[in-house]
PDB file of C-alpha atoms and ligand atoms in Angstrom:
ATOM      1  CA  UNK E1471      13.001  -9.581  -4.253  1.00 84.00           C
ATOM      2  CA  UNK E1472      14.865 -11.219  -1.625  1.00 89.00           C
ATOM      3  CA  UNK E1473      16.691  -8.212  -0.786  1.00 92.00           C
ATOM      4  CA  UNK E1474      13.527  -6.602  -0.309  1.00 92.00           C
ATOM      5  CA  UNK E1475      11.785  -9.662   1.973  1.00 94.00           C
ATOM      6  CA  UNK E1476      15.050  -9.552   4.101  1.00 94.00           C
ATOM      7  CA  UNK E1477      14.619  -5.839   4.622  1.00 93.00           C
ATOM      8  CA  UNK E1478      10.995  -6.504   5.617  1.00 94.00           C
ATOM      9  CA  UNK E1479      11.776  -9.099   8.186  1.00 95.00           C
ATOM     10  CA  UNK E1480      14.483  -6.560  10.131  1.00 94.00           C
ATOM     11  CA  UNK E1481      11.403  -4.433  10.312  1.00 92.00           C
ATOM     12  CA  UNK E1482       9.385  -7.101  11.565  1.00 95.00           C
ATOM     13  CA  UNK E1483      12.197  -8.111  14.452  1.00 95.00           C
ATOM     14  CA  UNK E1484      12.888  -4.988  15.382  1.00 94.00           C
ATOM     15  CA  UNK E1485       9.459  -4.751  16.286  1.00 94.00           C
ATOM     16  CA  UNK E1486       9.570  -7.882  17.935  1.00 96.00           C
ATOM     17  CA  UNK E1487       7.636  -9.927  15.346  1.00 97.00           C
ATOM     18  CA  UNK E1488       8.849 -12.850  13.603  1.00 96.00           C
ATOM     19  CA  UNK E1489       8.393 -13.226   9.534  1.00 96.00           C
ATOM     20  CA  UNK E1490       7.052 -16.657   9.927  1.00 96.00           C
ATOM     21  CA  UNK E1491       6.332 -18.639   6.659  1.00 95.00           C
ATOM     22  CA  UNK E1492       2.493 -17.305   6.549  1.00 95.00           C
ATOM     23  CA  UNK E1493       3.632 -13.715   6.829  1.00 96.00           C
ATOM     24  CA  UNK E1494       6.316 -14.486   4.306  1.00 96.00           C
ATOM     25  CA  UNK E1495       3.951 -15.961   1.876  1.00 97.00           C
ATOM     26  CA  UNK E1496       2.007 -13.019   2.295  1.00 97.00           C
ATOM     27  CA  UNK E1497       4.784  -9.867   1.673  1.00 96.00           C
ATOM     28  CA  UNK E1498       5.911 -12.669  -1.738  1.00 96.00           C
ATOM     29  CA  UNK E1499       2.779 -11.723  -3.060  1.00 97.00           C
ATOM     30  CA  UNK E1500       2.266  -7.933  -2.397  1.00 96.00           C
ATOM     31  CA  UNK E1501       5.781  -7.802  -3.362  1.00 95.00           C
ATOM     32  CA  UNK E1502       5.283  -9.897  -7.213  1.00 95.00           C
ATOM     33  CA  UNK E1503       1.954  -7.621  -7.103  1.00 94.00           C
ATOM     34  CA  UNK E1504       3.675  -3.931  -6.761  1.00 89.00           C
ATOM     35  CA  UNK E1505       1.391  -2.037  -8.787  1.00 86.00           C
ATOM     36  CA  UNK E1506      -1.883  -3.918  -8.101  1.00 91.00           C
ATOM     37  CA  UNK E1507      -3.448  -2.491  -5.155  1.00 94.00           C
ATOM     38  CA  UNK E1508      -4.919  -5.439  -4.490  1.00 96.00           C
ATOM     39  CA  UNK E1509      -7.577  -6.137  -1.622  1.00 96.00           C
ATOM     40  CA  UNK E1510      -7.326  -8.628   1.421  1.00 96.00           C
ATOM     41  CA  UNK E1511      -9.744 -11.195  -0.521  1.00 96.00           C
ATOM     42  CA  UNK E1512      -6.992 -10.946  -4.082  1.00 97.00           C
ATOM     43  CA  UNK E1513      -4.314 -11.509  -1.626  1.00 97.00           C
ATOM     44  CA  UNK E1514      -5.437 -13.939  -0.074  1.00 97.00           C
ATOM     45  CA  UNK E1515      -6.027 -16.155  -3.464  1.00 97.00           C
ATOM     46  CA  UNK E1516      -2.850 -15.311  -4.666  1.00 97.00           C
ATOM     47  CA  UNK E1517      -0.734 -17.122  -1.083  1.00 97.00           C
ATOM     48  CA  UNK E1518      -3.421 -19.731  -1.420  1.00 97.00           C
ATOM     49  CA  UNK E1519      -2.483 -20.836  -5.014  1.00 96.00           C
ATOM     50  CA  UNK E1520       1.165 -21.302  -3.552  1.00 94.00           C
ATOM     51  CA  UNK E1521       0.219 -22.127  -0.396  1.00 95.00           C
ATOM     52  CA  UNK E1522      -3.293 -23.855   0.096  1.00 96.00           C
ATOM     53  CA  UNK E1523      -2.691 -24.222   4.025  1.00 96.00           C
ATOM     54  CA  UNK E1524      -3.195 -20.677   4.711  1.00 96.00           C
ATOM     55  CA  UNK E1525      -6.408 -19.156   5.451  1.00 96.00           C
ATOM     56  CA  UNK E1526      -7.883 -15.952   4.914  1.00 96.00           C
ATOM     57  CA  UNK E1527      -8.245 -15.060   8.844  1.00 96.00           C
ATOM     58  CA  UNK E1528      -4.118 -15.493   8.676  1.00 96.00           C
ATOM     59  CA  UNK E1529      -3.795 -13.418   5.460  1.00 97.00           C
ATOM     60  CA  UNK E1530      -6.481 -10.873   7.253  1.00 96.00           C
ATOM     61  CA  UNK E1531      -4.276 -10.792  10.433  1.00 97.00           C
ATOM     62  CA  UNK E1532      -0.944 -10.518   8.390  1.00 97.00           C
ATOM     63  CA  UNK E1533      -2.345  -7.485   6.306  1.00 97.00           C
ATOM     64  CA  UNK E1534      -3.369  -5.827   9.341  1.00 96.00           C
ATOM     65  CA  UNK E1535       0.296  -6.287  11.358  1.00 96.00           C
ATOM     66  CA  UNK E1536       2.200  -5.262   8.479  1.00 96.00           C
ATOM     67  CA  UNK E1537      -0.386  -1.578   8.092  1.00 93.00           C
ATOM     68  CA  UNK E1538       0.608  -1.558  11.749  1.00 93.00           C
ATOM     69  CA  UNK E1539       3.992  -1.793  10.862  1.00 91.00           C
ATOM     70  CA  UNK E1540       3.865   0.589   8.101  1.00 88.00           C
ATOM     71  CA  UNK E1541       5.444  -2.089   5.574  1.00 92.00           C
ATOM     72  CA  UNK E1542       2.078  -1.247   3.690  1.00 93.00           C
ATOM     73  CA  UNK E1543      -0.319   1.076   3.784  1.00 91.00           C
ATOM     74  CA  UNK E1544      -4.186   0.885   3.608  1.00 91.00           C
ATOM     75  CA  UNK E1545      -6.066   2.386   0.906  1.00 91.00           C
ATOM     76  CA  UNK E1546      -9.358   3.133   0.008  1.00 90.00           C
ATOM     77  CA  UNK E1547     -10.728   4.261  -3.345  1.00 89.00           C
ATOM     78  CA  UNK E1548     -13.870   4.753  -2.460  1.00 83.00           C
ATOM     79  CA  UNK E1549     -15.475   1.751  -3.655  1.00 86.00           C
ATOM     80  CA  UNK E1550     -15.825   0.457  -0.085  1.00 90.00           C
ATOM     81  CA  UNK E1551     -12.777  -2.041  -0.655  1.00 93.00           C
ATOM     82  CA  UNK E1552      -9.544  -1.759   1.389  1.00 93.00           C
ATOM     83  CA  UNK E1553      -6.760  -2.057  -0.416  1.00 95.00           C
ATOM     84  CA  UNK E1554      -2.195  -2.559   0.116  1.00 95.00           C
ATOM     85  CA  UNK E1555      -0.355  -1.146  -0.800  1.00 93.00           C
ATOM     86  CA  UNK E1556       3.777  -1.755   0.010  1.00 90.00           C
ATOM     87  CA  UNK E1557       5.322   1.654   1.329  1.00 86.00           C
ATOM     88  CA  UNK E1558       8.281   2.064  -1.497  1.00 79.00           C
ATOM     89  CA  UNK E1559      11.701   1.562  -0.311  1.00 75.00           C
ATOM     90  CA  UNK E1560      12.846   4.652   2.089  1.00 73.00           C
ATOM     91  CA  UNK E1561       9.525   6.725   0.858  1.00 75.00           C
ATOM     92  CA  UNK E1562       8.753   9.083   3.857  1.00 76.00           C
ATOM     93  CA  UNK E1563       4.898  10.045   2.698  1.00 80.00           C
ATOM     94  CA  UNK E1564       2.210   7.451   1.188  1.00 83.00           C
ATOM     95  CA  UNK E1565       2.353   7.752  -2.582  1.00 89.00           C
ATOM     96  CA  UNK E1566      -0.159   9.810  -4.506  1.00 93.00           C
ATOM     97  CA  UNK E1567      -3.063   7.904  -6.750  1.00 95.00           C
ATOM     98  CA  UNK E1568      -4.566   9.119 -10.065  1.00 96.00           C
ATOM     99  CA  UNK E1569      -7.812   6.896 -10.137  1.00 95.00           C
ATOM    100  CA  UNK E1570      -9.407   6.881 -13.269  1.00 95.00           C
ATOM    101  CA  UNK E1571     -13.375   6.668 -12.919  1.00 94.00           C
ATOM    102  CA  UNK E1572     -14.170   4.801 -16.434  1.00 95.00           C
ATOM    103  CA  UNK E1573     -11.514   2.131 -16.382  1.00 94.00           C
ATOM    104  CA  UNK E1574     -10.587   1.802 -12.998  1.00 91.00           C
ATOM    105  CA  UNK E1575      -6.526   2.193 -14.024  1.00 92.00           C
ATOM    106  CA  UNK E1576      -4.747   3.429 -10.845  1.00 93.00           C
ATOM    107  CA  UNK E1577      -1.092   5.511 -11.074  1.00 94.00           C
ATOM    108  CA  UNK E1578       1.064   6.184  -8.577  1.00 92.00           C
ATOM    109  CA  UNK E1579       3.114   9.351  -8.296  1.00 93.00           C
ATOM    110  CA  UNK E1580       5.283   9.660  -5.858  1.00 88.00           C
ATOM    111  CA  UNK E1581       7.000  12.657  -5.545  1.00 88.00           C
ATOM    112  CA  UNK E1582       5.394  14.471  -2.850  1.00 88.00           C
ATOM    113  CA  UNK E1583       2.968  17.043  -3.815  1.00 91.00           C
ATOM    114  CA  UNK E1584       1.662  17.987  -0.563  1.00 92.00           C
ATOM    115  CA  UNK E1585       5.016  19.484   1.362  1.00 91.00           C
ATOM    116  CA  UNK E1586       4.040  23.229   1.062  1.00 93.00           C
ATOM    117  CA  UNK E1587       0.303  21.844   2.259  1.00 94.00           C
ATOM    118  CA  UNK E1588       1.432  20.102   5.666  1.00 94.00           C
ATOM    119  CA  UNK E1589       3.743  23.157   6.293  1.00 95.00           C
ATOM    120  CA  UNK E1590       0.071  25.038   6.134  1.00 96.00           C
ATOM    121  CA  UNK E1591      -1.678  22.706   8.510  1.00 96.00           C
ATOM    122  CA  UNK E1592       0.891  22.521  11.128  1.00 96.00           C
ATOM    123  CA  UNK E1593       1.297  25.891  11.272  1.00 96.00           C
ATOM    124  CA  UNK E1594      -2.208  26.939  11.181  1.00 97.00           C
ATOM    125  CA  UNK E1595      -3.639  24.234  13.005  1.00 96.00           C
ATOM    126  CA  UNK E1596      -1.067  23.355  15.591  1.00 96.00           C
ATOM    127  CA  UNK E1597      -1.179  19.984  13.978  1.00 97.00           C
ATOM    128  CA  UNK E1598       1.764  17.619  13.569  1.00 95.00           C
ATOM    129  CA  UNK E1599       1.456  16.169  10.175  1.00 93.00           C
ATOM    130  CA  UNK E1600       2.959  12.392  10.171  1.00 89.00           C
ATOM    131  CA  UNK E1601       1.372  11.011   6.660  1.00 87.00           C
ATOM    132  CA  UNK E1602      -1.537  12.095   4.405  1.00 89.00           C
ATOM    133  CA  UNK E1603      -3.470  10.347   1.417  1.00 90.00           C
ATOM    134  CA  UNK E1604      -3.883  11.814  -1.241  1.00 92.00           C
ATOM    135  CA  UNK E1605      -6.395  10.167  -4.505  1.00 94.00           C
ATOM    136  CA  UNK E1606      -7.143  12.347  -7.405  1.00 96.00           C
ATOM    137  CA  UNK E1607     -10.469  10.686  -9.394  1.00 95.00           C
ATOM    138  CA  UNK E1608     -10.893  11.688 -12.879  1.00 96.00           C
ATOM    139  CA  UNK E1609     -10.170  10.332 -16.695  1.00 97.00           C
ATOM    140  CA  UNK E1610      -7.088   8.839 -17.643  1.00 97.00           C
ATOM    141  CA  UNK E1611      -4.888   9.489 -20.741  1.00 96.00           C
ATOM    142  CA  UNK E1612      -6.334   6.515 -22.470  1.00 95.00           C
ATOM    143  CA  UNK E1613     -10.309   7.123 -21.677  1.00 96.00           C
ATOM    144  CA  UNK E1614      -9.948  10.827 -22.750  1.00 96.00           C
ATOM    145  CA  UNK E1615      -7.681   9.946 -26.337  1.00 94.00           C
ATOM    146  CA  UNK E1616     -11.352   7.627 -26.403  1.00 86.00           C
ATOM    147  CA  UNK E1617     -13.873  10.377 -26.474  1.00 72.00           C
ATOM    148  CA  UNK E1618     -11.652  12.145 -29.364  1.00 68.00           C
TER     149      UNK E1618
HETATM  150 ZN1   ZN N1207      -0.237   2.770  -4.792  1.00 77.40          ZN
HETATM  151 ZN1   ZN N1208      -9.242   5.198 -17.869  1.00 77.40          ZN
END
């Protein structure tokens, strides 16, 4: 954990931004939170139990720098919410998402399926490919062994 928050504030300086105790409060949280895909408003009442001082504007403004940043990435799963999502350590793409349309369960995978796919684009299109999403919606394991 605190290797991980130290690695996020060299990305913040050498950007020229400072990890002050708001921001901080806010990567703790996405960072205890991995696999949640949480949205701005579960963020934000997660720092607040720890740390009632901060508002949601700050939390807001935090979640934005840090997409801007590319310490986490935006996501949306249709549902109208934005969620972040931490970029794993040294991971070059955005993760892949199973979304599973009775429960709600979200996976990750993250090897990259779509390699061969951006070699397509770029070299049919002329366009250079720098990240994609990539959400699959349909039943989980669990839901299906259900309907047995
Ligand atoms: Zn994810
Ligand atoms: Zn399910």
């Amino acid at each position: 954990m605190e290797n991980r928050i130290e690695k996020i504030k060299k990305q913040l300086h050498s950007q020229s931004y400072k990890l002050t105790p708001q921001r901080e409060a806010t990567v703790r949280v996405l960072l205890e939170h991995e696999e949640d895909h949480l949205s701005a408003e579960d963020v934000y009442l997660l720092v607040k139990e720890k740390s009632p001082e901060i508002g949601l504007a700050t939390v807001y403004r935090t979640l934005e720098l840090l997409s801007e940043l590319k310490v986490v990435d935006k996501i949306n799963f249709g549902d109208g919410v934005s969620r972040y999502d931490l970029r794993k350590e040294g991971a070059e793409h955005f993760h892949h998402h199973l979304v599973c349309v009775e429960c709600g369960s979200v996976k990750e995978i993250e090897e990259d399926l779509l390699g061969h796919v951006e070699k397509t684009v770029e070299s049919q299109w002329e366009f250079q490919v720098k990240d994609h999403r990539l959400t699959f919606h349909g039943i989980c394991k669990n839901c299906q062994s259900e309907h047995d």
